[in-house]
Structures are given as structure tokens and as C-alpha cells.
Amino acid sequence: MSVSRDLLARRTFMTSTRLSLPVAAAKSSAVKKPTATRRSTKKAPPKKKTPAKRAVPKKAALKKRVARKVAAPKRRVRVVKKKKPASKILSLRLTKSLGPPRRGSSAYIFFFKEYRAKNKHLSIVDSAAACAAEWKTLSDEQKQASFYPYVAQSAANVAHQRQEIDKWLREVDPKILRLINKQRRAKNLRAIKNPFAPKRPTSGFITFFQEHRATMQGSSITDTAKNAGAAWQALPASQRDAYILAARDRMEAFKQLHSKQA
């Protein structure tokens, strides 16, 4: 075994021939690269072609912009209604000069005024207390004798003031009187009634009621009202309309007359 190895070694190093591989073997031994497999991809549907916009000339585009600016919505402008100027009468501050004159003074007021003039050194409170005490000490006969002049003065003053009040009521504006009564009611005072104020015309039924009441003398107001109501309902429509239209005409005439006077 050792001899054969030596011979082989000698052959290899000294008499070794050059080995050449065949060409076919080299080609066959070349590693073939795997061919890339194409993936099957679905084709996307073709996009719809949008129609190309026509080129707008510069002048036309400018006109469109101006038109848009002009056609812009206008802002709403609130129309503020002018308030009617308040009536001078309603805006007046009520003073004593606008109110009615005072009523006449009583006889005792005149007696107290005279006592106050004689005792100026006393205060108003002391004068009132002393005057009342002195008056209580007088007998009825003394009161009548000493009080008579004051009664006469009071009667004359009351009559004069009554004339002044009547004159004021005839001339007072109804609006001022309403304002005065509004203030009086706020103070729990009685309202001033104006007997000289023009009376509003009656309605159609009230006119009929007054005529019907004249035919029922001696009956109570309740019975008269019931009978008048039944008689009014029993009237033909034409007769009821005649009363209503006549009342309407009277009211129109009343309004025209007093609107001119105001």
C-alpha cells in the first residue's frame, strides 16, 4: 500500500496531465436562474375623459367677476320706524297749577286763622292745640255768637270756589283730567268727575231700552231690563239694524266734533 501511494504521488507531481472539462459539461453545470413569473394584474378601467374647458378670454372673465360682485346679496337694512312724538299733555309734569282749585274753607279754618294772627309767638302746633282747647271751652250759645262771622265767611268762600271749580271743569283737557285721576287713584283718593264733559251717544240697544222703559212705568229696573231684552230679541232684524245704524251715525258725529275741538 505504501509503494502504490508513493508511485501515485510521483505520478501526480511529475507526470500529471492537465485536465480540461468538456464544454457541454460546463454549459450544463451552469446554474440556471429561475425565470421571473409575471403576476396577473387586472387592468384598471379607463378613466372617463372630462371635456376640456374652453378657454375664456380675459375680458369675458373680467366681466364675469364684476357681475358676481354686483350680484352679491345685499345686506338687509333694518327699517326703524320713527316713534310718534309723545303728546305734550302726556309728558307734562302735573303741578298744582294744572289741578282743580281748592274747595272752600270751613268756618273753623277762618276762626283758626284769626287766632293764629293774634298769637304769632306760638308755633303752628301750639297754636292748633291752644285754639282747639279754647274752642272746646265755649258754650253752644257762645259758639253761635262768636262763630257766626266765620260761618258767613265760609259760605261766601265755598260759593266762590265752587264757581272756580266749575270753570276749571269746563275748560280742562280730558287727557289732563285722566292723568290727575290716575294720580288720585294711586293715592286711594276719589276720582274727579266732570259733570260738564260731553256725554257719549248711547248705543242702539240703550236707545231702545229708554223707549221701552217709558212704556213700563211702575216696574222695577230688573223687570224692565228683562222685558226690554226679550223685546229687543223679538224685533225684526231690519228694525234692530235701524237702531244700530242710527247709533253709529251719532258716534261718528260725536268723534268728528270733539276731534276738531281738540
PDB file of C-alpha atoms in Angstrom:
ATOM      1  CA  MET A   1       0.000   0.000   0.000  1.00  0.00           C
ATOM      2  CA  SER A   2       2.837   2.361   0.789  1.00  0.00           C
ATOM      3  CA  VAL A   3       4.547   1.592  -2.522  1.00  0.00           C
ATOM      4  CA  SER A   4       1.442   2.304  -4.550  1.00  0.00           C
ATOM      5  CA  ARG A   5       0.892   5.598  -2.724  1.00  0.00           C
ATOM      6  CA  ASP A   6       4.444   6.677  -3.495  1.00  0.00           C
ATOM      7  CA  LEU A   7       4.031   5.815  -7.123  1.00  0.00           C
ATOM      8  CA  LEU A   8       0.811   7.693  -7.277  1.00  0.00           C
ATOM      9  CA  ALA A   9       2.409  10.652  -5.644  1.00  0.00           C
ATOM     10  CA  ARG A  10       5.240  10.654  -8.041  1.00  0.00           C
ATOM     11  CA  ARG A  11       2.893  10.428 -10.981  1.00  0.00           C
ATOM     12  CA  THR A  12       0.817  13.219  -9.795  1.00  0.00           C
ATOM     13  CA  PHE A  13       3.646  15.624  -9.250  1.00  0.00           C
ATOM     14  CA  MET A  14       5.848  14.611 -12.183  1.00  0.00           C
ATOM     15  CA  THR A  15       3.646  13.124 -14.918  1.00  0.00           C
ATOM     16  CA  SER A  16       0.277  14.725 -14.133  1.00  0.00           C
ATOM     17  CA  THR A  17      -1.646  15.769 -17.231  1.00  0.00           C
ATOM     18  CA  ARG A  18      -3.805  18.896 -17.466  1.00  0.00           C
ATOM     19  CA  LEU A  19      -7.421  18.077 -17.189  1.00  0.00           C
ATOM     20  CA  SER A  20      -9.861  20.026 -19.322  1.00  0.00           C
ATOM     21  CA  LEU A  21     -13.593  19.815 -18.762  1.00  0.00           C
ATOM     22  CA  PRO A  22     -15.821  19.416 -21.755  1.00  0.00           C
ATOM     23  CA  VAL A  23     -17.712  22.462 -22.978  1.00  0.00           C
ATOM     24  CA  ALA A  24     -21.057  20.748 -22.822  1.00  0.00           C
ATOM     25  CA  ALA A  25     -20.466  19.781 -19.242  1.00  0.00           C
ATOM     26  CA  ALA A  26     -19.569  23.389 -18.390  1.00  0.00           C
ATOM     27  CA  LYS A  27     -22.731  24.633 -20.012  1.00  0.00           C
ATOM     28  CA  SER A  28     -24.810  22.024 -18.287  1.00  0.00           C
ATOM     29  CA  SER A  29     -23.194  22.688 -14.948  1.00  0.00           C
ATOM     30  CA  ALA A  30     -24.073  26.434 -15.149  1.00  0.00           C
ATOM     31  CA  VAL A  31     -26.804  27.305 -12.643  1.00  0.00           C
ATOM     32  CA  LYS A  32     -29.903  28.338 -14.414  1.00  0.00           C
ATOM     33  CA  LYS A  33     -31.599  31.387 -12.936  1.00  0.00           C
ATOM     34  CA  PRO A  34     -35.284  30.958 -12.342  1.00  0.00           C
ATOM     35  CA  THR A  35     -37.332  32.948 -14.755  1.00  0.00           C
ATOM     36  CA  ALA A  36     -39.464  35.582 -13.068  1.00  0.00           C
ATOM     37  CA  THR A  37     -43.134  34.808 -13.306  1.00  0.00           C
ATOM     38  CA  ARG A  38     -45.318  37.769 -14.249  1.00  0.00           C
ATOM     39  CA  ARG A  39     -48.152  38.450 -11.898  1.00  0.00           C
ATOM     40  CA  SER A  40     -51.506  38.586 -13.493  1.00  0.00           C
ATOM     41  CA  THR A  41     -52.778  42.080 -12.684  1.00  0.00           C
ATOM     42  CA  LYS A  42     -56.190  43.294 -13.684  1.00  0.00           C
ATOM     43  CA  LYS A  43     -56.187  46.299 -15.863  1.00  0.00           C
ATOM     44  CA  ALA A  44     -57.948  49.325 -14.299  1.00  0.00           C
ATOM     45  CA  PRO A  45     -60.931  50.579 -16.259  1.00  0.00           C
ATOM     46  CA  PRO A  46     -60.050  53.565 -18.356  1.00  0.00           C
ATOM     47  CA  LYS A  47     -60.993  56.903 -16.766  1.00  0.00           C
ATOM     48  CA  LYS A  48     -63.671  58.942 -18.376  1.00  0.00           C
ATOM     49  CA  LYS A  49     -62.276  61.843 -20.157  1.00  0.00           C
ATOM     50  CA  THR A  50     -63.613  65.128 -18.808  1.00  0.00           C
ATOM     51  CA  PRO A  51     -64.427  67.561 -21.518  1.00  0.00           C
ATOM     52  CA  ALA A  52     -61.788  70.186 -21.724  1.00  0.00           C
ATOM     53  CA  LYS A  53     -62.951  73.649 -20.590  1.00  0.00           C
ATOM     54  CA  ARG A  54     -62.987  76.241 -23.209  1.00  0.00           C
ATOM     55  CA  ALA A  55     -60.501  78.922 -22.725  1.00  0.00           C
ATOM     56  CA  VAL A  56     -62.331  82.082 -21.635  1.00  0.00           C
ATOM     57  CA  PRO A  57     -60.911  85.315 -22.914  1.00  0.00           C
ATOM     58  CA  LYS A  58     -59.552  87.696 -20.281  1.00  0.00           C
ATOM     59  CA  LYS A  59     -62.173  90.359 -20.985  1.00  0.00           C
ATOM     60  CA  ALA A  60     -65.021  87.860 -20.598  1.00  0.00           C
ATOM     61  CA  ALA A  61     -63.531  86.538 -17.326  1.00  0.00           C
ATOM     62  CA  LEU A  62     -63.221  90.088 -16.017  1.00  0.00           C
ATOM     63  CA  LYS A  63     -66.861  90.796 -16.874  1.00  0.00           C
ATOM     64  CA  LYS A  64     -67.953  87.649 -15.018  1.00  0.00           C
ATOM     65  CA  ARG A  65     -66.050  88.711 -11.908  1.00  0.00           C
ATOM     66  CA  VAL A  66     -67.598  92.156 -11.992  1.00  0.00           C
ATOM     67  CA  ALA A  67     -71.054  90.606 -12.477  1.00  0.00           C
ATOM     68  CA  ARG A  68     -70.530  88.350  -9.461  1.00  0.00           C
ATOM     69  CA  LYS A  69     -69.504  91.275  -7.326  1.00  0.00           C
ATOM     70  CA  VAL A  70     -72.539  93.247  -8.403  1.00  0.00           C
ATOM     71  CA  ALA A  71     -74.885  90.303  -7.914  1.00  0.00           C
ATOM     72  CA  ALA A  72     -73.630  89.685  -4.367  1.00  0.00           C
ATOM     73  CA  PRO A  73     -76.535  89.513  -1.892  1.00  0.00           C
ATOM     74  CA  LYS A  74     -77.218  92.827  -0.248  1.00  0.00           C
ATOM     75  CA  ARG A  75     -77.308  93.085   3.498  1.00  0.00           C
ATOM     76  CA  ARG A  76     -80.726  93.591   4.961  1.00  0.00           C
ATOM     77  CA  VAL A  77     -81.139  97.022   6.363  1.00  0.00           C
ATOM     78  CA  ARG A  78     -83.497  97.265   9.301  1.00  0.00           C
ATOM     79  CA  VAL A  79     -86.046  99.960   8.801  1.00  0.00           C
ATOM     80  CA  VAL A  80     -86.505 101.641  12.139  1.00  0.00           C
ATOM     81  CA  LYS A  81     -89.918 103.190  12.387  1.00  0.00           C
ATOM     82  CA  LYS A  82     -89.872 106.635  13.818  1.00  0.00           C
ATOM     83  CA  LYS A  83     -91.747 106.796  17.065  1.00  0.00           C
ATOM     84  CA  LYS A  84     -94.528 109.275  17.200  1.00  0.00           C
ATOM     85  CA  PRO A  85     -93.617 112.198  19.403  1.00  0.00           C
ATOM     86  CA  ALA A  86     -95.246 111.889  22.780  1.00  0.00           C
ATOM     87  CA  SER A  87     -98.160 114.157  23.368  1.00  0.00           C
ATOM     88  CA  LYS A  88     -97.192 117.331  25.184  1.00  0.00           C
ATOM     89  CA  ILE A  89    -100.068 116.774  27.552  1.00  0.00           C
ATOM     90  CA  LEU A  90     -98.996 113.218  28.423  1.00  0.00           C
ATOM     91  CA  SER A  91     -95.387 114.310  29.001  1.00  0.00           C
ATOM     92  CA  LEU A  92     -96.403 117.161  31.294  1.00  0.00           C
ATOM     93  CA  ARG A  93     -95.480 117.002  34.935  1.00  0.00           C
ATOM     94  CA  LEU A  94     -98.656 117.666  36.809  1.00  0.00           C
ATOM     95  CA  THR A  95     -98.381 120.648  39.092  1.00  0.00           C
ATOM     96  CA  LYS A  96    -100.854 122.342  41.368  1.00  0.00           C
ATOM     97  CA  SER A  97    -101.490 124.980  38.736  1.00  0.00           C
ATOM     98  CA  LEU A  98    -102.864 122.295  36.388  1.00  0.00           C
ATOM     99  CA  GLY A  99    -105.062 120.771  39.074  1.00  0.00           C
ATOM    100  CA  PRO A 100    -108.508 121.935  40.123  1.00  0.00           C
ATOM    101  CA  PRO A 101    -108.967 124.848  42.537  1.00  0.00           C
ATOM    102  CA  ARG A 102    -109.354 124.033  46.189  1.00  0.00           C
ATOM    103  CA  ARG A 103    -112.718 123.726  47.784  1.00  0.00           C
ATOM    104  CA  GLY A 104    -113.970 126.438  50.141  1.00  0.00           C
ATOM    105  CA  SER A 105    -112.678 126.560  53.700  1.00  0.00           C
ATOM    106  CA  SER A 106    -114.812 125.707  56.702  1.00  0.00           C
ATOM    107  CA  ALA A 107    -115.820 128.205  59.374  1.00  0.00           C
ATOM    108  CA  TYR A 108    -113.359 126.724  61.873  1.00  0.00           C
ATOM    109  CA  ILE A 109    -110.481 127.358  59.441  1.00  0.00           C
ATOM    110  CA  PHE A 110    -111.332 131.074  59.444  1.00  0.00           C
ATOM    111  CA  PHE A 111    -111.540 131.009  63.240  1.00  0.00           C
ATOM    112  CA  PHE A 112    -108.121 129.341  63.457  1.00  0.00           C
ATOM    113  CA  LYS A 113    -106.577 131.858  61.024  1.00  0.00           C
ATOM    114  CA  GLU A 114    -107.754 134.721  63.221  1.00  0.00           C
ATOM    115  CA  TYR A 115    -106.471 133.002  66.361  1.00  0.00           C
ATOM    116  CA  ARG A 116    -103.123 132.364  64.677  1.00  0.00           C
ATOM    117  CA  ALA A 117    -102.838 136.058  63.722  1.00  0.00           C
ATOM    118  CA  LYS A 118    -103.406 137.095  67.360  1.00  0.00           C
ATOM    119  CA  ASN A 119    -100.872 134.576  68.757  1.00  0.00           C
ATOM    120  CA  LYS A 120     -97.891 134.798  66.423  1.00  0.00           C
ATOM    121  CA  HIS A 121     -95.478 133.941  69.241  1.00  0.00           C
ATOM    122  CA  LEU A 122     -96.824 130.369  69.275  1.00  0.00           C
ATOM    123  CA  SER A 123     -95.700 127.702  66.842  1.00  0.00           C
ATOM    124  CA  ILE A 124     -98.175 126.195  64.415  1.00  0.00           C
ATOM    125  CA  VAL A 125     -98.502 123.079  66.584  1.00  0.00           C
ATOM    126  CA  ASP A 126     -99.016 125.043  69.793  1.00  0.00           C
ATOM    127  CA  SER A 127    -101.470 127.381  68.060  1.00  0.00           C
ATOM    128  CA  ALA A 128    -103.547 124.445  66.813  1.00  0.00           C
ATOM    129  CA  ALA A 129    -103.665 122.830  70.262  1.00  0.00           C
ATOM    130  CA  ALA A 130    -104.474 126.087  72.095  1.00  0.00           C
ATOM    131  CA  CYS A 131    -107.137 127.079  69.531  1.00  0.00           C
ATOM    132  CA  ALA A 132    -108.877 123.714  69.830  1.00  0.00           C
ATOM    133  CA  ALA A 133    -108.788 123.871  73.640  1.00  0.00           C
ATOM    134  CA  GLU A 134    -110.249 127.387  73.680  1.00  0.00           C
ATOM    135  CA  TRP A 135    -112.973 126.385  71.240  1.00  0.00           C
ATOM    136  CA  LYS A 136    -113.986 123.455  73.442  1.00  0.00           C
ATOM    137  CA  THR A 137    -114.401 125.727  76.467  1.00  0.00           C
ATOM    138  CA  LEU A 138    -117.034 127.819  74.713  1.00  0.00           C
ATOM    139  CA  SER A 139    -120.694 127.017  75.252  1.00  0.00           C
ATOM    140  CA  ASP A 140    -123.087 126.437  72.371  1.00  0.00           C
ATOM    141  CA  GLU A 141    -124.502 129.981  72.688  1.00  0.00           C
ATOM    142  CA  GLN A 142    -121.009 131.467  72.743  1.00  0.00           C
ATOM    143  CA  LYS A 143    -120.025 129.372  69.776  1.00  0.00           C
ATOM    144  CA  GLN A 144    -123.027 130.544  67.785  1.00  0.00           C
ATOM    145  CA  ALA A 145    -122.423 134.172  68.678  1.00  0.00           C
ATOM    146  CA  SER A 146    -118.689 134.096  68.063  1.00  0.00           C
ATOM    147  CA  PHE A 147    -118.797 131.607  65.248  1.00  0.00           C
ATOM    148  CA  TYR A 148    -121.401 133.351  63.101  1.00  0.00           C
ATOM    149  CA  PRO A 149    -118.981 135.660  61.246  1.00  0.00           C
ATOM    150  CA  TYR A 150    -116.826 132.705  60.365  1.00  0.00           C
ATOM    151  CA  VAL A 151    -119.812 130.787  59.057  1.00  0.00           C
ATOM    152  CA  ALA A 152    -120.678 133.683  56.759  1.00  0.00           C
ATOM    153  CA  GLN A 153    -117.080 133.885  55.554  1.00  0.00           C
ATOM    154  CA  SER A 154    -117.043 130.154  54.926  1.00  0.00           C
ATOM    155  CA  ALA A 155    -120.297 130.208  52.949  1.00  0.00           C
ATOM    156  CA  ALA A 156    -119.059 133.018  50.709  1.00  0.00           C
ATOM    157  CA  ASN A 157    -115.712 131.283  50.185  1.00  0.00           C
ATOM    158  CA  VAL A 158    -117.323 127.934  49.346  1.00  0.00           C
ATOM    159  CA  ALA A 159    -119.616 129.562  46.769  1.00  0.00           C
ATOM    160  CA  HIS A 160    -116.687 131.370  45.143  1.00  0.00           C
ATOM    161  CA  GLN A 161    -114.539 128.245  44.997  1.00  0.00           C
ATOM    162  CA  ARG A 162    -117.426 126.261  43.546  1.00  0.00           C
ATOM    163  CA  GLN A 163    -117.596 128.713  40.659  1.00  0.00           C
ATOM    164  CA  GLU A 164    -113.834 128.400  40.123  1.00  0.00           C
ATOM    165  CA  ILE A 165    -114.042 124.605  40.108  1.00  0.00           C
ATOM    166  CA  ASP A 166    -116.913 124.607  37.608  1.00  0.00           C
ATOM    167  CA  LYS A 167    -114.976 126.945  35.358  1.00  0.00           C
ATOM    168  CA  TRP A 168    -111.931 124.667  35.545  1.00  0.00           C
ATOM    169  CA  LEU A 169    -114.014 121.565  34.743  1.00  0.00           C
ATOM    170  CA  ARG A 170    -115.497 123.236  31.669  1.00  0.00           C
ATOM    171  CA  GLU A 171    -112.069 124.203  30.341  1.00  0.00           C
ATOM    172  CA  VAL A 172    -109.866 121.284  31.427  1.00  0.00           C
ATOM    173  CA  ASP A 173    -108.446 118.980  28.766  1.00  0.00           C
ATOM    174  CA  PRO A 174    -109.832 115.428  29.186  1.00  0.00           C
ATOM    175  CA  LYS A 175    -106.296 113.996  28.963  1.00  0.00           C
ATOM    176  CA  ILE A 176    -105.107 116.141  31.868  1.00  0.00           C
ATOM    177  CA  LEU A 177    -108.133 115.123  33.902  1.00  0.00           C
ATOM    178  CA  ARG A 178    -107.364 111.453  33.219  1.00  0.00           C
ATOM    179  CA  LEU A 179    -103.781 111.942  34.437  1.00  0.00           C
ATOM    180  CA  ILE A 180    -104.978 113.709  37.574  1.00  0.00           C
ATOM    181  CA  ASN A 181    -107.430 110.911  38.331  1.00  0.00           C
ATOM    182  CA  LYS A 182    -104.695 108.331  37.739  1.00  0.00           C
ATOM    183  CA  GLN A 183    -102.572 110.006  40.414  1.00  0.00           C
ATOM    184  CA  ARG A 184    -105.524 110.284  42.758  1.00  0.00           C
ATOM    185  CA  ARG A 185    -106.352 106.583  42.425  1.00  0.00           C
ATOM    186  CA  ALA A 186    -102.710 105.747  43.225  1.00  0.00           C
ATOM    187  CA  LYS A 187    -103.173 107.697  46.487  1.00  0.00           C
ATOM    188  CA  ASN A 188    -106.541 105.981  47.180  1.00  0.00           C
ATOM    189  CA  LEU A 189    -108.421 109.219  46.537  1.00  0.00           C
ATOM    190  CA  ARG A 190    -111.710 109.549  44.723  1.00  0.00           C
ATOM    191  CA  ALA A 191    -111.579 110.403  41.055  1.00  0.00           C
ATOM    192  CA  ILE A 192    -112.829 113.808  39.948  1.00  0.00           C
ATOM    193  CA  LYS A 193    -115.982 113.530  37.874  1.00  0.00           C
ATOM    194  CA  ASN A 194    -116.638 116.156  35.267  1.00  0.00           C
ATOM    195  CA  PRO A 195    -120.359 116.847  35.006  1.00  0.00           C
ATOM    196  CA  PHE A 196    -119.692 119.189  32.079  1.00  0.00           C
ATOM    197  CA  ALA A 197    -117.907 116.597  29.948  1.00  0.00           C
ATOM    198  CA  PRO A 198    -119.774 115.808  26.720  1.00  0.00           C
ATOM    199  CA  LYS A 199    -121.739 112.618  27.057  1.00  0.00           C
ATOM    200  CA  ARG A 200    -121.064 109.902  24.531  1.00  0.00           C
ATOM    201  CA  PRO A 201    -124.089 108.940  22.443  1.00  0.00           C
ATOM    202  CA  THR A 202    -125.970 105.852  23.545  1.00  0.00           C
ATOM    203  CA  SER A 203    -125.856 102.540  21.712  1.00  0.00           C
ATOM    204  CA  GLY A 204    -128.737 101.151  19.699  1.00  0.00           C
ATOM    205  CA  PHE A 205    -129.945  98.871  22.489  1.00  0.00           C
ATOM    206  CA  ILE A 206    -129.758 101.609  25.163  1.00  0.00           C
ATOM    207  CA  THR A 207    -131.868 103.879  22.965  1.00  0.00           C
ATOM    208  CA  PHE A 208    -134.401 101.080  22.552  1.00  0.00           C
ATOM    209  CA  PHE A 209    -134.279 100.373  26.308  1.00  0.00           C
ATOM    210  CA  GLN A 210    -135.014 104.013  27.162  1.00  0.00           C
ATOM    211  CA  GLU A 211    -138.003 103.998  24.832  1.00  0.00           C
ATOM    212  CA  HIS A 212    -139.229 100.676  26.240  1.00  0.00           C
ATOM    213  CA  ARG A 213    -138.792 101.852  29.847  1.00  0.00           C
ATOM    214  CA  ALA A 214    -141.132 104.796  29.243  1.00  0.00           C
ATOM    215  CA  THR A 215    -143.928 102.292  28.493  1.00  0.00           C
ATOM    216  CA  MET A 216    -143.349 100.351  31.754  1.00  0.00           C
ATOM    217  CA  GLN A 217    -143.996 102.898  34.471  1.00  0.00           C
ATOM    218  CA  GLY A 218    -144.043 101.437  37.999  1.00  0.00           C
ATOM    219  CA  SER A 219    -141.944  98.383  37.123  1.00  0.00           C
ATOM    220  CA  SER A 220    -138.607  97.701  38.787  1.00  0.00           C
ATOM    221  CA  ILE A 221    -135.403  98.220  36.853  1.00  0.00           C
ATOM    222  CA  THR A 222    -134.785  94.450  36.863  1.00  0.00           C
ATOM    223  CA  ASP A 223    -138.168  93.618  35.323  1.00  0.00           C
ATOM    224  CA  THR A 224    -137.819  96.442  32.820  1.00  0.00           C
ATOM    225  CA  ALA A 225    -134.381  95.191  31.744  1.00  0.00           C
ATOM    226  CA  LYS A 226    -135.656  91.624  31.281  1.00  0.00           C
ATOM    227  CA  ASN A 227    -138.666  92.756  29.256  1.00  0.00           C
ATOM    228  CA  ALA A 228    -136.538  95.118  27.164  1.00  0.00           C
ATOM    229  CA  GLY A 229    -134.033  92.337  26.413  1.00  0.00           C
ATOM    230  CA  ALA A 230    -136.774  89.948  25.316  1.00  0.00           C
ATOM    231  CA  ALA A 231    -138.442  92.659  23.215  1.00  0.00           C
ATOM    232  CA  TRP A 232    -135.088  93.508  21.589  1.00  0.00           C
ATOM    233  CA  GLN A 233    -134.520  89.893  20.582  1.00  0.00           C
ATOM    234  CA  ALA A 234    -138.084  89.681  19.219  1.00  0.00           C
ATOM    235  CA  LEU A 235    -137.587  92.720  16.976  1.00  0.00           C
ATOM    236  CA  PRO A 236    -137.218  92.044  13.252  1.00  0.00           C
ATOM    237  CA  ALA A 237    -133.642  92.319  12.011  1.00  0.00           C
ATOM    238  CA  SER A 238    -134.475  95.377   9.919  1.00  0.00           C
ATOM    239  CA  GLN A 239    -135.703  97.324  12.978  1.00  0.00           C
ATOM    240  CA  ARG A 240    -132.702  96.317  15.088  1.00  0.00           C
ATOM    241  CA  ASP A 241    -130.377  97.394  12.282  1.00  0.00           C
ATOM    242  CA  ALA A 242    -132.103 100.778  12.160  1.00  0.00           C
ATOM    243  CA  TYR A 243    -131.319 101.389  15.857  1.00  0.00           C
ATOM    244  CA  ILE A 244    -127.718 100.202  15.422  1.00  0.00           C
ATOM    245  CA  LEU A 245    -127.052 102.327  12.322  1.00  0.00           C
ATOM    246  CA  ALA A 246    -128.533 105.430  13.948  1.00  0.00           C
ATOM    247  CA  ALA A 247    -126.284 104.927  16.987  1.00  0.00           C
ATOM    248  CA  ARG A 248    -123.276 104.511  14.708  1.00  0.00           C
ATOM    249  CA  ASP A 249    -124.035 107.790  12.944  1.00  0.00           C
ATOM    250  CA  ARG A 250    -124.331 109.597  16.276  1.00  0.00           C
ATOM    251  CA  MET A 251    -120.967 108.228  17.395  1.00  0.00           C
ATOM    252  CA  GLU A 252    -119.248 109.337  14.178  1.00  0.00           C
ATOM    253  CA  ALA A 253    -120.666 112.846  14.550  1.00  0.00           C
ATOM    254  CA  PHE A 254    -119.540 112.914  18.195  1.00  0.00           C
ATOM    255  CA  LYS A 255    -115.973 111.916  17.297  1.00  0.00           C
ATOM    256  CA  GLN A 256    -115.706 114.457  14.484  1.00  0.00           C
ATOM    257  CA  LEU A 257    -116.996 117.273  16.670  1.00  0.00           C
ATOM    258  CA  HIS A 258    -114.625 116.663  19.566  1.00  0.00           C
ATOM    259  CA  SER A 259    -111.611 115.899  17.409  1.00  0.00           C
ATOM    260  CA  LYS A 260    -111.977 119.372  15.861  1.00  0.00           C
ATOM    261  CA  GLN A 261    -112.311 120.972  19.286  1.00  0.00           C
ATOM    262  CA  ALA A 262    -109.169 119.206  20.498  1.00  0.00           C
TER     263      ALA A 262
END
